[in-house]
Structure formats: structure tokens, C-alpha cells
Coordinates of C-alpha atoms in Angstrom, one line a residue:
M1 CA 48.1 102.7 47.0
R2 CA 50.0 99.6 47.9
T3 CA 53.6 99.1 46.9
I4 CA 56.0 96.2 46.8
R5 CA 59.6 97.1 46.3
I6 CA 61.9 94.7 44.5
P7 CA 65.6 95.4 45.3
A8 CA 68.2 95.1 42.5
A9 CA 69.9 91.7 42.5
T10 CA 71.5 89.2 40.2
V11 CA 68.8 86.9 38.8
A12 CA 68.5 84.3 36.1
T13 CA 68.5 85.6 32.6
A14 CA 65.3 86.1 30.7
T15 CA 66.4 83.5 28.1
T16 CA 66.7 80.8 30.8
L17 CA 63.4 81.8 32.4
A18 CA 61.6 81.6 29.2
L19 CA 62.2 77.8 29.2
V20 CA 60.5 77.3 32.6
L21 CA 57.5 79.7 32.5
T22 CA 54.4 78.2 34.1
A23 CA 51.3 77.9 32.0
C24 CA 48.4 80.1 32.8
S25 CA 44.8 79.4 31.6
G26 CA 42.8 82.0 29.7
G27 CA 39.5 83.4 31.0
G28 CA 37.2 86.3 31.1
G29 CA 34.8 84.9 28.5
D30 CA 34.2 82.5 25.7
T31 CA 36.8 80.4 24.0
P32 CA 38.5 82.1 21.0
D33 CA 37.8 81.0 17.5
P34 CA 40.2 78.1 16.8
E35 CA 41.0 79.3 13.3
E36 CA 44.5 80.6 12.7
G37 CA 44.9 84.0 14.3
G38 CA 42.3 83.3 17.0
G39 CA 39.2 85.4 17.2
A40 CA 37.4 87.9 19.3
V41 CA 36.7 87.0 22.9
T42 CA 33.5 88.2 24.5
I43 CA 34.0 89.4 28.1
D44 CA 31.1 88.5 30.3
A45 CA 29.4 90.5 33.1
E46 CA 31.4 88.6 35.8
H47 CA 34.6 90.2 34.5
S48 CA 33.2 93.6 33.7
V49 CA 33.2 95.2 37.2
G50 CA 33.9 98.9 36.9
A51 CA 33.7 98.8 33.1
M52 CA 31.9 101.6 31.2
E53 CA 28.8 100.5 29.2
D54 CA 29.6 102.6 26.2
F55 CA 33.3 103.0 25.6
E56 CA 34.5 104.2 22.2
V57 CA 36.9 106.5 20.5
G58 CA 36.6 109.9 22.2
T59 CA 35.1 108.6 25.4
T60 CA 36.9 109.7 28.6
F61 CA 37.4 106.6 30.7
K62 CA 36.1 106.6 34.2
A63 CA 35.5 103.3 36.1
T64 CA 31.9 103.0 37.3
E65 CA 33.3 102.0 40.7
P66 CA 36.9 102.2 42.2
V67 CA 39.3 99.6 40.7
D68 CA 42.8 98.8 41.7
F69 CA 45.1 97.3 39.1
S70 CA 48.5 95.6 39.8
L71 CA 51.3 97.3 38.0
M72 CA 54.9 96.2 37.4
Y73 CA 56.6 99.6 37.7
R74 CA 60.0 100.4 36.0
D75 CA 61.6 102.8 38.6
H76 CA 63.9 105.2 36.7
P77 CA 66.8 106.8 38.7
N78 CA 66.2 110.1 37.0
Y79 CA 62.7 110.3 38.2
P80 CA 62.2 107.8 41.1
V81 CA 58.6 107.1 41.9
K82 CA 56.8 109.1 44.5
E83 CA 53.5 108.2 46.2
D84 CA 52.2 111.8 46.0
W85 CA 52.7 112.3 42.3
S86 CA 50.1 114.3 40.5
I87 CA 49.5 111.5 37.9
F88 CA 48.5 109.1 40.6
Q89 CA 46.2 111.6 42.3
N90 CA 44.5 112.6 39.1
L91 CA 44.0 109.0 37.9
E92 CA 42.3 108.2 41.2
A93 CA 40.2 111.3 41.2
N94 CA 39.2 111.4 37.5
Q95 CA 39.4 107.7 36.4
N96 CA 38.6 105.9 39.6
V97 CA 41.9 103.9 39.2
T98 CA 44.6 103.1 41.7
F99 CA 47.5 100.8 41.5
T100 CA 49.2 98.1 43.6
R101 CA 52.7 98.6 42.3
T102 CA 55.7 96.3 42.3
D103 CA 58.6 98.7 41.9
V104 CA 61.6 97.3 40.1
P105 CA 64.9 99.4 39.6
L106 CA 65.7 100.3 36.0
A107 CA 69.1 98.5 36.2
D108 CA 67.4 95.2 36.9
W109 CA 64.2 95.7 35.0
D110 CA 64.4 93.1 32.2
N111 CA 65.8 90.3 34.4
K112 CA 63.4 91.0 37.3
K113 CA 60.5 91.2 34.8
A114 CA 61.3 87.8 33.5
L115 CA 61.8 86.4 37.0
L116 CA 58.4 87.6 38.2
I117 CA 56.6 86.4 35.1
G118 CA 58.3 83.0 35.3
A119 CA 57.4 82.6 38.9
G120 CA 53.7 83.3 38.2
D121 CA 53.9 86.7 40.0
A122 CA 53.3 88.9 37.0
S123 CA 51.3 92.1 37.6
D124 CA 48.2 92.9 35.5
L125 CA 50.1 95.5 33.6
I126 CA 53.7 95.0 32.4
P127 CA 54.9 98.2 30.6
V128 CA 58.3 99.2 29.1
T129 CA 58.5 96.1 26.9
Y130 CA 60.0 96.5 23.5
P131 CA 58.7 94.5 20.4
G132 CA 60.3 91.1 20.4
Q133 CA 60.8 90.9 24.2
E134 CA 57.4 89.3 24.6
V135 CA 58.3 86.3 22.5
Q136 CA 60.1 84.5 25.3
F137 CA 56.9 84.4 27.4
V138 CA 54.4 83.3 24.8
S139 CA 54.8 79.5 25.0
G140 CA 54.4 79.5 28.8
G141 CA 50.9 81.1 28.6
A142 CA 51.7 83.8 31.0
I143 CA 50.9 86.7 28.7
L144 CA 47.5 87.6 27.3
P145 CA 47.0 87.3 23.5
V146 CA 45.9 90.9 23.2
S147 CA 44.9 90.5 19.6
D148 CA 41.9 88.5 20.8
Y149 CA 40.5 91.6 22.6
L150 CA 40.6 94.4 19.9
E151 CA 36.9 94.9 20.3
Y152 CA 37.7 96.5 23.7
L153 CA 40.6 98.6 22.4
P154 CA 38.9 101.1 20.1
N155 CA 41.5 103.8 20.3
F156 CA 44.3 101.4 19.6
A157 CA 42.5 100.0 16.6
D158 CA 41.7 103.5 15.3
K159 CA 45.3 104.6 15.4
V160 CA 46.6 101.4 13.8
E161 CA 44.1 102.0 10.9
K162 CA 44.6 105.8 10.6
W163 CA 48.4 105.6 10.7
G164 CA 48.7 102.6 8.4
L165 CA 50.4 100.3 11.0
G166 CA 48.5 97.1 10.2
E167 CA 51.4 95.5 8.3
E168 CA 53.9 96.3 11.1
L169 CA 51.5 94.9 13.7
D170 CA 50.9 91.7 11.7
A171 CA 54.6 91.1 11.6
K172 CA 54.5 90.7 15.3
R173 CA 52.1 87.8 15.2
Q174 CA 53.4 84.5 16.7
A175 CA 53.0 81.0 15.3
D176 CA 49.4 80.9 16.5
G177 CA 48.6 84.0 14.5
K178 CA 48.2 86.2 17.6
Y179 CA 50.2 89.0 19.0
Y180 CA 50.9 89.4 22.7
L181 CA 52.2 93.0 23.0
L182 CA 50.4 96.3 22.8
P183 CA 53.2 98.4 21.3
G184 CA 53.7 102.1 21.4
L185 CA 52.4 103.5 18.2
R186 CA 54.0 106.4 16.3
E187 CA 52.4 108.5 13.6
I188 CA 55.9 109.5 12.4
P189 CA 59.2 107.6 12.5
D190 CA 61.3 108.0 15.6
V191 CA 64.2 110.2 14.5
Q192 CA 66.4 111.4 17.3
Y193 CA 70.0 110.4 16.6
S194 CA 72.7 111.9 14.4
V195 CA 76.1 113.6 14.5
V196 CA 76.4 116.7 16.7
V197 CA 79.1 119.0 15.4
N198 CA 81.1 122.0 16.7
D199 CA 79.8 124.4 14.1
D200 CA 82.5 127.0 14.9
L201 CA 85.2 124.5 13.9
F202 CA 83.3 123.4 10.8
Q203 CA 82.8 127.0 9.7
K204 CA 86.5 127.6 10.2
A205 CA 87.0 124.9 7.6
G206 CA 84.6 126.7 5.3
I207 CA 81.8 124.2 5.8
T208 CA 78.3 125.8 5.9
E209 CA 76.2 123.2 4.1
E210 CA 74.8 119.9 5.2
P211 CA 76.5 116.8 3.7
E212 CA 74.4 115.1 1.1
T213 CA 76.0 111.7 1.5
W214 CA 78.1 109.9 4.1
D215 CA 81.1 110.1 1.7
E216 CA 80.7 113.9 1.7
F217 CA 80.6 113.9 5.5
A218 CA 83.9 112.0 5.5
E219 CA 85.3 114.8 3.2
Q220 CA 84.0 117.4 5.7
L221 CA 85.7 115.7 8.6
A222 CA 89.0 115.6 6.7
A223 CA 88.6 119.4 5.9
V224 CA 87.8 120.1 9.6
K225 CA 90.9 118.2 10.8
A226 CA 93.1 120.0 8.3
A227 CA 91.8 123.4 9.3
N228 CA 92.0 122.7 13.0
P229 CA 95.3 121.0 13.7
E230 CA 94.8 121.1 17.4
L231 CA 92.2 118.4 17.1
S232 CA 93.2 114.9 18.1
Y233 CA 90.5 113.5 15.8
A234 CA 87.7 115.1 13.8
M235 CA 85.2 112.8 15.5
T236 CA 85.1 110.8 18.7
D237 CA 82.1 108.7 19.7
R238 CA 80.1 107.4 22.6
W239 CA 77.4 104.8 23.3
T240 CA 80.0 102.0 22.9
D241 CA 79.6 100.2 26.2
T242 CA 77.3 97.4 25.0
Q243 CA 78.0 97.4 21.3
P244 CA 80.7 99.0 19.2
L245 CA 79.5 102.4 17.9
G246 CA 75.9 101.5 18.9
A247 CA 74.3 104.8 17.9
M248 CA 76.5 105.6 14.9
L249 CA 76.1 102.3 13.1
Q250 CA 72.4 102.4 13.8
Y251 CA 71.8 105.7 12.1
I252 CA 74.2 105.0 9.2
A253 CA 73.1 101.4 8.5
P254 CA 69.7 102.0 6.7
N255 CA 71.5 104.2 4.1
Y256 CA 73.6 101.2 3.3
G257 CA 70.7 98.8 3.1
T258 CA 71.5 97.0 6.4
E259 CA 71.3 97.1 10.1
G260 CA 74.0 98.0 12.6
G261 CA 74.8 99.0 16.2
W262 CA 71.8 99.1 18.5
G263 CA 69.5 98.3 15.6
Y264 CA 71.4 95.1 14.5
S265 CA 69.6 91.8 14.2
N266 CA 70.9 88.7 12.5
T267 CA 68.0 88.5 10.0
W268 CA 67.9 91.0 7.1
F269 CA 65.1 90.5 4.7
D270 CA 66.2 90.9 1.1
E271 CA 63.3 92.3 -0.9
E272 CA 64.7 91.1 -4.3
S273 CA 65.2 87.5 -3.4
G274 CA 62.3 87.3 -0.9
E275 CA 64.4 85.6 1.7
F276 CA 66.2 86.3 4.9
Q277 CA 70.0 86.8 4.8
L278 CA 72.4 86.9 7.7
T279 CA 72.9 90.6 8.2
G280 CA 76.5 90.6 9.4
T281 CA 77.8 88.8 6.4
T282 CA 76.0 90.6 3.6
D283 CA 77.8 92.8 1.1
A284 CA 75.9 95.8 2.4
Y285 CA 77.1 95.3 5.9
K286 CA 80.7 94.9 4.6
D287 CA 80.3 98.2 2.7
M288 CA 79.2 100.0 5.8
I289 CA 82.0 98.6 7.9
T290 CA 84.5 99.5 5.2
Y291 CA 83.3 103.1 5.3
V292 CA 83.6 103.4 9.0
A293 CA 86.9 101.6 9.1
G294 CA 88.1 104.1 6.5
L295 CA 87.3 107.0 8.9
T296 CA 89.5 105.3 11.5
S297 CA 92.4 104.5 9.2
D298 CA 92.4 108.1 7.9
G299 CA 92.7 109.4 11.4
L300 CA 89.3 111.1 11.3
L301 CA 87.4 108.8 13.8
D302 CA 88.8 108.1 17.3
P303 CA 89.6 104.4 17.4
E304 CA 88.8 104.3 21.2
I305 CA 85.5 102.6 20.6
T306 CA 85.5 101.0 24.1
Q307 CA 85.6 104.3 25.9
N308 CA 82.7 105.2 28.2
D309 CA 80.3 108.1 27.5
D310 CA 82.0 110.5 29.9
Q311 CA 85.4 110.0 28.3
A312 CA 84.0 110.7 24.8
I313 CA 81.9 113.7 25.9
Q314 CA 85.0 115.2 27.7
K315 CA 87.0 115.0 24.5
F316 CA 84.3 116.8 22.6
V317 CA 83.9 119.5 25.3
N318 CA 87.7 119.9 25.6
G319 CA 88.0 120.5 21.9
E320 CA 89.9 117.3 21.2
A321 CA 87.2 116.4 18.7
A322 CA 84.8 118.4 16.5
A323 CA 82.0 115.9 16.2
I324 CA 80.3 113.2 18.4
S325 CA 77.1 111.2 18.1
G326 CA 74.1 112.8 19.9
N327 CA 70.4 113.1 19.8
T328 CA 67.7 115.7 20.3
Q329 CA 68.0 115.5 24.0
E330 CA 71.8 115.1 24.4
I331 CA 72.6 118.2 22.4
T332 CA 71.1 120.2 25.3
A333 CA 73.4 118.3 27.7
Y334 CA 76.4 119.0 25.6
R335 CA 75.6 122.7 25.6
S336 CA 75.3 122.6 29.4
K337 CA 78.7 121.0 29.8
L338 CA 80.3 123.5 27.4
A339 CA 78.8 126.3 29.4
E340 CA 80.1 124.8 32.6
A341 CA 83.5 124.8 31.1
G342 CA 83.2 128.4 30.2
K343 CA 83.0 127.8 26.5
D344 CA 80.7 129.6 24.1
V345 CA 80.3 127.1 21.2
T346 CA 77.7 126.8 18.5
L347 CA 76.4 123.2 18.1
R348 CA 74.2 121.7 15.5
M349 CA 73.0 118.2 14.5
I350 CA 73.5 117.3 10.9
V351 CA 70.6 116.2 8.8
L352 CA 71.2 112.5 8.3
P353 CA 73.0 112.0 4.9
D354 CA 72.2 109.4 2.2
G355 CA 74.2 106.4 1.3
P356 CA 74.5 103.8 -1.4
F357 CA 71.0 102.5 -0.6
G358 CA 69.6 106.0 -0.7
G359 CA 68.1 108.0 2.1
M360 CA 66.5 105.5 4.5
L361 CA 65.3 105.2 8.1
A362 CA 65.0 102.0 10.0
G363 CA 61.6 100.6 9.2
S364 CA 59.4 100.5 12.3
R365 CA 56.9 102.9 14.0
L366 CA 56.3 100.5 16.8
S367 CA 58.0 101.2 20.1
S368 CA 58.1 100.2 23.7
G369 CA 54.7 99.0 24.8
L370 CA 53.1 96.8 27.4
M371 CA 52.1 93.2 28.1
I372 CA 49.1 92.2 30.0
S373 CA 49.2 89.1 32.3
S374 CA 47.0 86.3 31.1
E375 CA 45.7 86.0 34.7
A376 CA 44.2 89.5 34.4
A377 CA 41.5 87.9 32.2
E378 CA 40.3 86.1 35.4
K379 CA 40.0 89.3 37.4
P380 CA 36.5 90.8 37.9
Y381 CA 37.7 94.2 36.5
F382 CA 39.2 92.7 33.3
K383 CA 37.1 94.7 30.9
A384 CA 37.7 97.9 32.8
L385 CA 41.4 97.2 32.7
L386 CA 41.3 97.0 28.9
Q387 CA 39.3 100.2 28.6
F388 CA 41.7 102.0 30.9
V389 CA 44.7 100.8 29.0
D390 CA 43.1 101.9 25.7
W391 CA 42.3 105.3 27.1
L392 CA 45.6 106.1 28.8
Y393 CA 48.0 104.8 26.2
Y394 CA 46.1 105.3 22.9
S395 CA 43.4 108.0 23.1
D396 CA 44.3 111.6 22.2
E397 CA 43.1 112.7 25.6
G398 CA 45.0 110.0 27.5
I399 CA 48.4 110.5 25.8
E400 CA 48.1 114.3 26.2
F401 CA 47.5 113.7 29.9
A402 CA 50.4 111.3 30.2
Q403 CA 52.7 113.7 28.4
W404 CA 51.7 117.1 29.7
G405 CA 49.6 116.5 32.8
V406 CA 46.7 118.6 33.8
E407 CA 45.9 122.0 32.1
G408 CA 46.1 124.7 34.7
E409 CA 48.4 122.6 37.0
T410 CA 51.4 121.6 34.9
Y411 CA 50.8 123.5 31.7
T412 CA 48.7 126.2 29.9
N413 CA 47.2 125.9 26.5
E414 CA 46.8 129.1 24.4
G415 CA 45.5 128.6 20.9
G416 CA 46.8 125.0 20.8
T417 CA 50.2 125.9 22.0
R418 CA 51.0 124.2 25.3
T419 CA 53.5 125.9 27.7
L420 CA 55.1 124.8 30.9
P421 CA 55.1 127.2 33.8
A422 CA 58.5 128.8 34.4
D423 CA 59.1 126.6 37.5
I424 CA 58.5 123.3 35.7
G425 CA 60.9 121.9 33.1
W426 CA 61.3 118.9 30.9
N427 CA 64.3 118.1 28.7
A428 CA 65.1 121.2 26.7
L429 CA 61.9 123.0 27.8
N430 CA 62.8 125.2 30.8
P431 CA 65.9 123.1 31.5
D432 CA 66.9 125.2 34.5
A433 CA 63.5 125.0 36.2
P434 CA 63.5 123.8 39.9
K435 CA 60.8 121.2 39.2
K436 CA 60.6 118.6 36.5
L437 CA 57.5 117.3 34.8
N438 CA 58.5 113.7 35.3
A439 CA 60.5 113.7 38.6
D440 CA 58.0 115.9 40.5
F441 CA 54.7 115.1 38.9
G442 CA 55.1 111.7 37.2
Y443 CA 54.2 112.8 33.7
S444 CA 56.4 112.3 30.6
N445 CA 57.1 108.9 32.1
G446 CA 57.8 105.9 29.9
V447 CA 55.7 103.7 32.2
F448 CA 52.5 105.6 31.3
L449 CA 53.5 107.1 28.0
L450 CA 54.4 104.8 25.1
A451 CA 56.3 106.1 22.1
N452 CA 56.7 109.5 23.8
G453 CA 53.3 110.7 22.8
S454 CA 52.4 108.8 19.6
S455 CA 50.9 111.6 17.5
K456 CA 53.1 113.9 15.4
E457 CA 51.5 117.0 17.0
L458 CA 52.1 115.7 20.6
L459 CA 55.6 114.5 19.8
Q460 CA 56.5 117.9 18.4
S461 CA 54.7 119.8 21.2
V462 CA 57.7 119.0 23.6
M463 CA 60.3 119.9 21.0
T464 CA 62.3 123.1 20.7
D465 CA 62.0 125.0 17.4
E466 CA 65.5 123.8 16.6
T467 CA 64.5 120.1 17.1
K468 CA 61.3 120.5 15.2
A469 CA 63.1 122.0 12.2
W470 CA 65.7 119.2 12.3
T471 CA 63.1 116.5 12.6
D472 CA 61.1 117.9 9.7
A473 CA 64.2 118.1 7.6
V474 CA 65.1 114.5 8.2
L475 CA 61.5 113.3 7.5
E476 CA 61.3 115.3 4.3
R477 CA 64.6 113.7 3.1
K478 CA 64.2 110.1 4.2
E479 CA 62.0 107.1 3.5
M480 CA 61.4 104.2 5.7
L481 CA 62.9 100.8 5.0
P482 CA 60.2 98.1 4.2
V483 CA 58.8 96.2 7.2
K484 CA 60.3 92.7 7.6
P485 CA 57.7 90.0 7.0
A486 CA 56.7 87.8 9.9
A487 CA 58.6 84.5 10.2
S488 CA 56.6 83.0 13.0
L489 CA 58.9 80.5 14.6
D490 CA 57.2 77.7 16.6
E491 CA 58.2 76.8 20.1
L492 CA 61.0 74.3 19.1
E493 CA 62.4 76.7 16.5
L494 CA 62.5 79.5 19.1
E495 CA 64.4 77.3 21.5
Q496 CA 66.8 76.2 18.7
T497 CA 67.5 79.7 17.4
S498 CA 67.8 81.6 20.7
L499 CA 71.3 80.3 21.5
L500 CA 72.4 80.5 17.9
D501 CA 71.2 84.0 17.6
T502 CA 73.1 85.2 20.6
Q503 CA 76.4 83.6 19.8
I504 CA 76.3 84.8 16.2
K505 CA 75.4 88.3 17.2
D506 CA 78.2 88.4 19.8
A507 CA 80.7 87.2 17.1
V508 CA 79.5 89.8 14.6
M509 CA 79.9 92.6 17.2
A510 CA 83.4 91.4 18.1
A511 CA 84.4 91.3 14.4
T512 CA 82.8 94.6 13.7
A513 CA 85.0 96.2 16.5
G514 CA 88.1 94.6 15.0
F515 CA 87.4 95.7 11.5
V516 CA 86.5 99.3 12.5
T517 CA 89.6 99.8 14.6
G518 CA 91.9 98.1 12.1
Q519 CA 92.9 95.4 14.6
R520 CA 91.5 93.0 12.1
P521 CA 92.1 93.7 8.4
L522 CA 89.2 93.7 6.0
S523 CA 91.2 91.3 3.9
E524 CA 90.0 88.7 6.4
W525 CA 86.3 89.2 5.5
D526 CA 85.9 85.8 3.8
A527 CA 87.5 84.1 6.8
Y528 CA 85.1 86.0 9.1
V529 CA 82.1 84.9 7.0
S530 CA 83.3 81.3 7.4
E531 CA 83.5 81.7 11.2
I532 CA 80.0 83.0 11.4
D533 CA 78.8 80.0 9.3
G534 CA 80.6 77.7 11.7
L535 CA 78.7 79.2 14.6
G536 CA 75.4 78.2 12.9
G537 CA 74.8 81.1 10.6
T538 CA 73.4 79.0 7.7
Q539 CA 71.3 77.0 10.1
L540 CA 69.8 80.1 11.6
I541 CA 68.8 81.7 8.3
D542 CA 67.5 78.4 6.9
T543 CA 65.2 78.1 10.0
Y544 CA 63.9 81.6 9.5
N545 CA 63.3 81.1 5.8
A546 CA 61.5 77.8 6.4
A547 CA 59.2 79.5 8.9
L548 CA 58.6 82.3 6.5
T549 CA 57.6 79.9 3.8
R550 CA 55.3 78.1 6.2
S551 CA 53.7 81.4 7.4
A552 CA 53.0 82.4 3.8
G553 CA 51.0 79.2 3.4

């Protein structure tokens, strides 16, 4: 296996590079149908070296001769890549596949990825790419329009159909009617984040029931603060380094009929009017911010929303706060830190409450996926590459392998229940084990496993009983927000809106922080709306609505 290591360094931004991408020609077969949306492309024998003759759903992929694909590898500091990983050894032995890797540190991943693509040095496979990130590369021709090749991706097509993901996938089509990203597919919504509470302090306040609404949760925080006067605040929060209350606003927002925090985008689609609105100036966004600002002004939420994670966690561990944002993985880390501090504390994650908009979850089951370089279509192994991608990332066998590894080596399976050996751990499974499934074997690795496993059964196979119960409770209670329709911007519109979008979002985030902390009174809301409009808010939304009308025909 050959490896190119790319050191971390300051590089041009992805937005800048998107404007200078070099054009790449298509290949590998006949010209696509010129009608909107393109058409199926037939891959000829010249580009089918190593490909299986009969590859369909349920087929185990094995190249008919050794093939070596180039791979842009996201190197995570928690599990730095190792040449002798089991996943590499088994893919070579069982699939006849090796990689020439270009290793890029996580801290520099997005910028280096853009730099390599822009310079014409893209690898065949470019994983860990979230929906929307591919758009900047489309006009330059560097990325393969994967929707032209669905004939060679039977497992992908099968799951899209079975799990009802066609509408979401169609929303990712570009102005030419094609999509350029193979996203991670999830059978069930991705629910991980909520509020983690010190249940001992909540029970001291007489609280034993889940809050039905966010207003009821505020009442619970007030009761906890009153019953535990030693608390500085009922709740402190983390994940504020890049956006104010990034996690908290993200999981609250759908219940208010809006987007917030990490999930914020400037374009909210209003189902009633059938048009896009500027998210950060809607009444729903104001209602959500008013709620959170009320927690702060009432002394329930710590106003230090620029603190780093360690500071927030320390306050929670020290008993200065009774609640903090968390997720299904971080609750284990909180317990470990409490144990290290010699504290025996009961923690639980609350089932996400409802809000004025009902009980909603952010509306997408598409997650981090992969792009394929358009130059891959010129490679002799192109068809084999597509078959391999389809098997590893989308077949039941492939995703089980990527998650758990090899039965008898990294896990056992008794009656459908998979179990790690005592000396191998992953997340909350055997957390104190000396070896880790990802760090020591290469499995459960976002480079090779999209959407953390895709199927409900596989997703829940790595959950503790506590996490399964919480996940089921949330999914039973919640509905998904409708999928936004596609507003396929053309190249000129993309260029015009990119700068507007960034400066407007930055202004919304700054104002959000001010309103939440009380540094800016909510009485200035109308002035804030005018400021956003002055930055191009109306222009941005008008452009999206014009594109939406055009897309609808």
C-alpha cells in the first residue's frame, strides 16, 4: 500500500478554490442522455478491468484481479491510520482491493480536500463529505455525476427505494438535474443530542418525569435551582466554539419550526406559502431565541456561551450546574470524568421535549458520504471501483464489515447478537478495554462507514441498552420535518449567493449570541431584521425562490 502524507498547513479556503477548479472531462463510456437529469452511462470493457460480471444486491464483491484505488484519507487523531490495520488486510485478501492513500489530518481536512481537488490532484475516492459540500466543485467538472451510474450501484439504489429516500436525494440535484455525492443513508433519523442531567439533583427537586415541552423543562430547571442553592446555574453548556449554543439550538429548533445552531442555514422553506424565507428573521426563530434568552435572564442558563468544552464540562462535574448538552457518546465521557473525581452521580439524557411547532426532528436521513473524482471514469478499473463502493458502503454485508470487522476476529455473533471480545472496546461498549475497534483495527471508521452503519439494526447493534431505549423513545415521540425542495442554483447564482450567505449567517450568529446573553435586548429585533436585509437578505431569498420556481418548471 502506497501512502502520501499531507501535513497540516494554512491553505486557501474551499470557497476561493471553488472558483478556480480545473475542468475535467468525462469518460468510461458513452455520452449521457442530454435530457435534463442526464441519463445512464454504459461502461465499456476497456474500463471494466477487475469488475465482476454479475454484481447485484446480495453479491459479495471481489475484484477478478487485484485493483488499487487512490483514496483521500481523513486521518483522525483519535484513531490515526496504521498500515497493518485489519480492515486493509481483509479488503486485500477478500476483495482484492488495495489503496494508494493521500493522508490528510482531520484539522485540515476540508481545506486540503478543496486544495487537492482544485489542483487536479483528487483521489478516486473522496469520503467524509457532507451533503452540500460537493456543490462548490460541480462547475469545475472535477467530481463525477454519480447519478449517471446508478445501474452499477444496486445496493445504493435498493436502500434508497426501501427506505423512502428518493425525495431527499432528488433535493440534492444540481442545476443540470444530476447529483454528485453518494451520501450516507440512514434507515432511521440520526438522534444523538439532548440535555444530560444530574438525576440526583433533579430528584432532590422532586422531578422524576420527562418534560413534555421545552416550557416545562424551563420550569424543571427553576425547581432544580431552588432545591439546590449551591448551583451557580441550573444548566451550563458546551459546543459553543464555532457557533453560539451549537448543539442546544440545533435540537431545540425543529420544535419551534426553524433551524438553529449547527443545523442553521439561511433558507427555511415555508410549507404554507411554498416559498423560502430567511431563517434568522422569521417569527419562529425569534420565538426560539426568546425562549433561550429567558433561561439566561432568569438565571437558569449559564450566560458564558463563549466558554470552551472543558470549562463547561468541569462546571457540570464540579456540581456548579445540574444540566449540560450531551449525546449518546458523551454521556459515557461525563460518567468517566465524574468517576475520576470520586463522585457517584446518576446521569440521564432527557427525551427531547416538544415545542410550539410540535415534536419534530430535523428533516434529513442523508449524512456524510463520498465523492468520486471525474477522472476515475477514465481509469481501467472504473466499473470495479463503483462495484466496490456499492458493496462496502451500501450492502448489508459491507456495512456490517465496516462497523464490526470480521466475525471470529473482532466480534462474535450468537443468535444475531454481536459481541466484542473483552479486550476490544468501542465507545460505550467495553470502554476500558486495552484495544479499540477503530484505533487498533480500522473498523467503525467514518472513512469506510457512512452514517455509522445505515440500517436501524446495525446502528442499534453498537448501542447500550440505555441508548437504545432513549433512541426508541425519541423516535416514538417525534416526526421529521419535511424535506426542503431543491432550488437548483446555476453557476452564476452560486457565485452571487456564496458571499451573501456567509456574511448573513455570520451576522445572524452574532446577533443570536447577543440576544441569548442579554447583551442585546430583544426590543431591537426589528432593527436586527433591517440589518440582515441590508446585508443582502432579501436578495438571497429572492434568488432562491426564483431558482425554485425555475426548477419546478
